[in-house]
Amino acid sequence: MEDHPRIRFNRLLEKTESLGLTGSDLESLPSLKRLKVNYDSDRSLLIYVSFFIIKTVIFATIIFGFVWTFNWPILNEEIASKLLSIQGVSSKYFEREECVVHMPHDLQNIFRPPVSCEFCQNVTHIPRVTGITQEDFEKKYAYSGHPVVIADATKQWTAMGVYNFKFFKDIHENVSGSGTNVKGTDCQFFPYKTNFKALADVFKMTIDMAYMRDGSKPWYIGWKNCDFTIGSILRRHYSRPYFLPVLAESSKTDWIFMGSPGYGANLHIDNVGNPSWQAQITGHKRWILEPPPECYYTCTSHMEVVVQPGEIMVLDANMWYHQTLIEGDEIAIAIGSEYD
């Protein structure tokens, strides 16, 4: 630590002060002049490169806007097809895509409009309830933004004894046209911190790899099921949660999250439009909730709960920033959906 540049510089500075040298004396030193020339040169180069990049981006944006607006000299369909192909979307799914370029999540957070903090006022913890009626759930939790864990919501389900990595691997490998290789709006895939590029890569793992018996790395992924056949197979083993309001419609889309202990999703906020429920089929998942920044001084800044197998977490993920972490020693599998 004695040779640290900052310490050595402070020693030199103390020595110059003890010798009575002034700032003007130091500026006249040849070595300091050389340092100043090098600094100014590097700074000028950085400014030049920055301006060049900015001008290039502006020029490219203008050209692209002209081509897209007038649909000339290249057709918009050709541009869209090329961009989607680069993103790995199969040509047969082009017509289903709503957007050619999706806004990154970080930018979505930056431009997210502020919300009223009423939804999180006086919410100090995440309760765990059983036997709640549809009326009470609707009154207290369904649309209030208050998170809750329903502890007895999956008692009649067979999913707990059926869903495992091999089950999902088998149905995705055996169901023809399941879209497992597709990346796109209809089959959203979240690799999180893994190196998986698509859902098909996940199910290329052997059972030993998935359970890390061979020393493989931990992993955690999520995806939106887009295949009706697979959806019907999944629904053989679970039913509409009993507590949902009578008039509420649950989405026909299944969201599945799966991964090994020690991994999970980073802190983020969703943009799915409706509240959602997520059933923990196997494993234990810790949920960490935080209000949006504009509510930090109004609401409890941090809440946690560990959801056990057989329990359902109900959350408006469009309001709460949330993070998850798989705990314990087994693969965690969760399935859920939105409701209106």
XYZ file of C-alpha atoms in Angstrom:
340
model
C 0.000 0.000 0.000
C 2.969 2.351 0.600
C 3.698 2.396 -3.145
C 0.147 3.365 -4.059
C 0.269 6.302 -6.552
C -2.038 8.430 -4.384
C 0.225 7.992 -1.333
C 3.350 8.776 -3.353
C 1.699 11.870 -4.834
C 0.675 13.125 -1.375
C 4.265 12.726 -0.206
C 5.532 14.768 -3.158
C 2.910 17.427 -2.485
C 3.895 17.641 1.180
C 7.551 17.968 0.172
C 6.844 20.836 -2.248
C 4.880 22.638 0.461
C 7.728 22.195 2.953
C 10.125 23.702 0.381
C 7.845 26.691 -0.064
C 7.084 26.012 -3.737
C 3.983 27.687 -5.188
C 1.543 26.533 -7.860
C 3.342 28.671 -10.435
C 6.620 26.942 -9.610
C 5.025 23.539 -10.175
C 3.459 24.583 -13.491
C 6.891 25.513 -14.814
C 8.201 21.951 -14.332
C 8.865 20.221 -17.726
C 7.412 16.908 -16.506
C 4.118 18.563 -15.512
C 3.924 20.303 -18.877
C 4.324 16.957 -20.646
C 1.542 15.447 -18.530
C -0.723 18.382 -19.370
C -0.036 18.011 -23.103
C -0.831 14.284 -22.988
C -4.034 14.923 -21.016
C -5.216 17.624 -23.416
C -4.420 15.380 -26.394
C -6.394 12.438 -24.966
C -9.288 14.723 -24.076
C -9.404 16.183 -27.579
C -9.400 12.694 -29.109
C -12.254 11.599 -26.824
C -14.325 14.660 -27.747
C -13.665 14.080 -31.467
C -14.672 10.404 -31.279
C -17.804 11.249 -29.269
C -18.929 13.870 -31.779
C -18.238 11.470 -34.659
C -20.380 8.746 -33.070
C -23.210 11.197 -32.333
C -23.193 12.561 -35.899
C -23.130 9.035 -37.331
C -26.118 7.967 -35.213
C -28.083 11.097 -36.166
C -27.305 10.605 -39.859
C -28.273 6.916 -39.749
C -31.523 7.771 -37.935
C -32.447 10.363 -40.563
C -31.714 7.967 -43.427
C -33.652 5.129 -41.784
C -36.577 7.454 -41.059
C -36.654 8.578 -44.697
C -36.556 5.008 -46.032
C -39.213 3.808 -43.572
C -41.522 6.793 -44.145
C -41.489 6.647 -47.938
C -41.145 2.857 -48.157
C -38.348 3.427 -50.705
C -35.901 2.271 -52.007
C -36.367 -0.769 -49.743
C -39.778 -2.054 -48.713
C -40.563 -1.855 -45.006
C -41.458 -5.559 -45.017
C -37.950 -6.417 -46.207
C -36.361 -4.262 -43.497
C -38.583 -5.800 -40.814
C -37.865 -9.329 -42.038
C -34.127 -8.719 -41.963
C -34.212 -7.221 -38.448
C -36.360 -10.063 -37.118
C -34.071 -12.641 -38.732
C -31.081 -11.051 -37.008
C -32.936 -11.431 -33.691
C -33.440 -15.149 -34.390
C -37.190 -15.071 -35.075
C -38.349 -17.748 -37.513
C -39.878 -16.415 -40.753
C -43.162 -18.243 -40.140
C -43.697 -16.127 -37.013
C -42.984 -12.708 -38.595
C -46.672 -11.806 -38.901
C -47.231 -12.398 -35.173
C -44.593 -9.901 -34.120
C -45.999 -6.603 -32.843
C -42.646 -4.812 -32.790
C -39.546 -5.010 -34.954
C -37.347 -3.545 -32.221
C -38.315 -3.843 -28.572
C -37.391 -1.148 -26.071
C -34.756 -2.427 -23.609
C -35.989 -2.948 -20.048
C -33.578 -0.309 -18.719
C -35.090 2.304 -21.027
C -38.590 1.173 -20.073
C -37.720 1.892 -16.457
C -36.316 5.311 -17.326
C -39.433 6.366 -19.243
C -41.880 4.660 -16.887
C -44.544 7.194 -15.840
C -44.771 7.896 -12.090
C -47.543 6.139 -10.188
C -49.701 7.032 -7.213
C -48.255 5.595 -4.010
C -51.652 4.683 -2.564
C -51.135 1.040 -3.543
C -48.215 0.590 -1.136
C -49.173 2.915 1.711
C -49.563 1.066 5.010
C -48.279 -2.181 3.432
C -45.547 -3.307 5.818
C -45.315 -7.040 5.113
C -46.541 -9.793 2.789
C -49.283 -11.770 4.576
C -49.813 -15.512 4.215
C -53.502 -16.534 4.257
C -55.606 -19.683 3.879
C -59.245 -20.328 3.080
C -59.878 -16.831 1.756
C -63.171 -16.326 -0.058
C -63.428 -14.875 -3.542
C -65.197 -11.836 -2.093
C -62.521 -11.143 0.525
C -59.726 -11.673 -1.982
C -61.339 -9.233 -4.408
C -61.863 -6.664 -1.658
C -58.406 -6.861 -0.065
C -55.916 -8.027 -2.675
C -57.152 -8.617 -6.224
C -56.872 -5.046 -7.509
C -55.423 -3.115 -4.573
C -51.797 -3.820 -5.423
C -51.294 -5.449 -2.007
C -49.159 -8.616 -2.348
C -50.279 -11.813 -0.628
C -49.332 -15.493 -0.393
C -52.212 -17.984 -0.574
C -50.973 -21.053 1.306
C -53.684 -23.590 0.412
C -54.372 -22.773 -3.233
C -52.987 -25.918 -4.892
C -54.374 -28.724 -2.715
C -56.388 -30.256 -5.546
C -53.610 -29.959 -8.136
C -51.576 -32.917 -9.395
C -48.789 -30.678 -10.705
C -46.724 -31.093 -7.529
C -46.242 -34.784 -8.273
C -45.824 -34.411 -12.040
C -43.941 -31.231 -12.933
C -40.174 -31.633 -13.015
C -37.386 -30.894 -15.477
C -37.831 -34.213 -17.300
C -41.577 -33.596 -17.696
C -41.013 -30.262 -19.446
C -38.092 -31.634 -21.452
C -40.222 -34.532 -22.715
C -43.270 -32.499 -23.760
C -41.173 -29.907 -25.581
C -39.190 -32.572 -27.413
C -42.207 -34.729 -28.285
C -44.860 -32.152 -29.193
C -44.424 -31.267 -32.873
C -44.277 -27.562 -33.697
C -44.084 -26.438 -30.099
C -42.095 -23.365 -31.097
C -39.323 -24.239 -28.666
C -36.726 -22.812 -31.011
C -38.589 -19.571 -31.545
C -37.548 -16.325 -29.974
C -40.202 -13.660 -30.208
C -43.258 -11.992 -28.781
C -45.396 -15.132 -28.885
C -42.781 -17.266 -27.147
C -40.915 -14.901 -24.871
C -37.836 -16.421 -23.327
C -35.866 -14.970 -20.418
C -32.338 -16.401 -20.118
C -31.448 -14.104 -17.193
C -27.756 -14.694 -16.342
C -27.367 -17.913 -18.342
C -25.846 -18.462 -21.777
C -29.026 -20.000 -23.191
C -30.173 -18.328 -26.411
C -33.539 -20.074 -26.691
C -35.733 -22.515 -24.796
C -34.488 -25.340 -27.021
C -31.008 -24.841 -25.545
C -32.378 -25.432 -22.045
C -33.893 -28.792 -22.946
C -30.672 -29.934 -24.574
C -29.325 -30.338 -21.047
C -29.181 -33.847 -19.683
C -30.921 -34.604 -16.398
C -27.538 -34.672 -14.643
C -26.657 -31.261 -16.073
C -30.006 -29.783 -15.065
C -29.605 -31.008 -11.493
C -25.889 -30.055 -11.518
C -24.856 -33.600 -10.610
C -21.950 -33.351 -13.044
C -20.703 -30.024 -11.705
C -22.614 -27.901 -14.226
C -23.265 -24.231 -13.472
C -26.434 -23.045 -11.713
C -29.148 -21.725 -14.025
C -32.504 -19.941 -13.971
C -34.834 -19.197 -16.884
C -38.415 -18.250 -17.624
C -40.653 -18.455 -20.658
C -44.120 -17.778 -21.976
C -45.780 -20.874 -23.419
C -47.133 -20.275 -26.924
C -48.220 -23.771 -27.886
C -51.864 -24.773 -27.392
C -51.060 -28.490 -27.219
C -48.473 -27.981 -24.501
C -50.856 -25.610 -22.728
C -53.570 -28.267 -22.618
C -51.086 -30.790 -21.196
C -50.037 -28.354 -18.477
C -53.647 -27.612 -17.527
C -54.369 -31.271 -16.887
C -52.407 -30.836 -13.687
C -53.617 -27.470 -12.395
C -56.843 -25.491 -12.372
C -57.979 -21.914 -11.971
C -56.998 -20.737 -8.455
C -60.074 -20.924 -6.234
C -59.667 -17.419 -4.805
C -59.827 -15.440 -8.074
C -62.910 -13.174 -8.278
C -65.950 -14.664 -9.997
C -65.870 -12.176 -12.861
C -62.079 -12.213 -13.254
C -60.721 -13.870 -16.358
C -57.391 -15.639 -16.081
C -55.131 -15.405 -19.117
C -54.806 -18.491 -21.297
C -51.072 -17.901 -21.375
C -48.830 -19.848 -19.013
C -45.625 -18.383 -17.624
C -43.122 -20.951 -16.382
C -40.044 -20.204 -14.294
C -37.469 -22.857 -13.520
C -33.982 -22.960 -12.099
C -31.449 -24.244 -9.619
C -30.677 -22.967 -6.093
C -28.672 -19.778 -5.801
C -30.101 -18.156 -8.915
C -33.154 -16.031 -9.683
C -34.336 -12.871 -11.406
C -32.712 -9.494 -10.780
C -34.738 -6.590 -9.412
C -37.117 -5.427 -12.135
C -40.656 -4.306 -12.884
C -42.968 -5.917 -15.435
C -45.115 -4.438 -18.155
C -47.863 -7.033 -18.592
C -50.843 -4.809 -17.825
C -52.618 -6.971 -15.232
C -51.968 -8.446 -11.782
C -50.658 -12.002 -11.749
C -50.436 -15.140 -9.672
C -47.525 -17.575 -9.555
C -47.766 -21.054 -8.035
C -44.644 -22.589 -6.522
C -44.721 -26.226 -7.639
C -41.313 -27.376 -6.409
C -38.497 -25.672 -4.555
C -38.484 -22.558 -2.386
C -38.400 -19.061 -3.839
C -37.580 -15.891 -1.926
C -39.419 -12.806 -3.201
C -37.962 -9.358 -2.542
C -40.292 -6.413 -3.168
C -39.535 -2.700 -3.358
C -41.839 0.187 -4.294
C -40.998 2.432 -7.264
C -38.504 5.232 -6.506
C -41.196 7.908 -6.215
C -42.696 5.964 -3.278
C -39.529 5.349 -1.248
C -40.442 7.946 1.386
C -44.117 6.980 1.493
C -44.012 3.179 1.583
C -41.992 0.408 3.194
C -38.806 0.285 1.150
C -38.131 -3.451 1.359
C -40.219 -6.578 2.001
C -39.377 -10.279 1.701
C -41.212 -13.580 1.820
C -40.222 -17.178 1.042
C -42.895 -18.995 -0.975
C -43.087 -22.714 -0.194
C -44.109 -25.562 -2.536
C -47.876 -25.536 -3.004
C -48.266 -21.824 -2.231
C -49.276 -19.074 -4.652
C -47.787 -15.586 -4.727
C -50.213 -12.896 -5.906
C -48.570 -9.679 -7.040
C -49.135 -6.708 -9.302
C -45.695 -6.876 -10.879
C -46.465 -3.732 -12.888
C -46.362 -1.706 -9.650
C -43.798 -3.443 -7.462
C -40.137 -3.887 -8.293
C -39.433 -7.517 -7.522
C -36.483 -9.873 -7.301
C -36.440 -13.629 -6.785
C -33.900 -16.087 -5.413
C -34.143 -19.884 -5.386
C -33.298 -21.319 -1.966
C -32.860 -24.826 -0.615
C -31.319 -27.739 -2.484
C -33.773 -28.615 -5.261
C -34.791 -27.215 -8.629
C -37.601 -24.706 -8.313
C -40.501 -24.780 -10.774
C -43.299 -22.214 -10.792
C -46.221 -21.641 -13.145
C -48.527 -18.657 -13.296
C -50.665 -16.306 -15.301
C -52.332 -12.893 -15.250
C -55.944 -12.078 -14.427
C -58.112 -9.031 -15.087
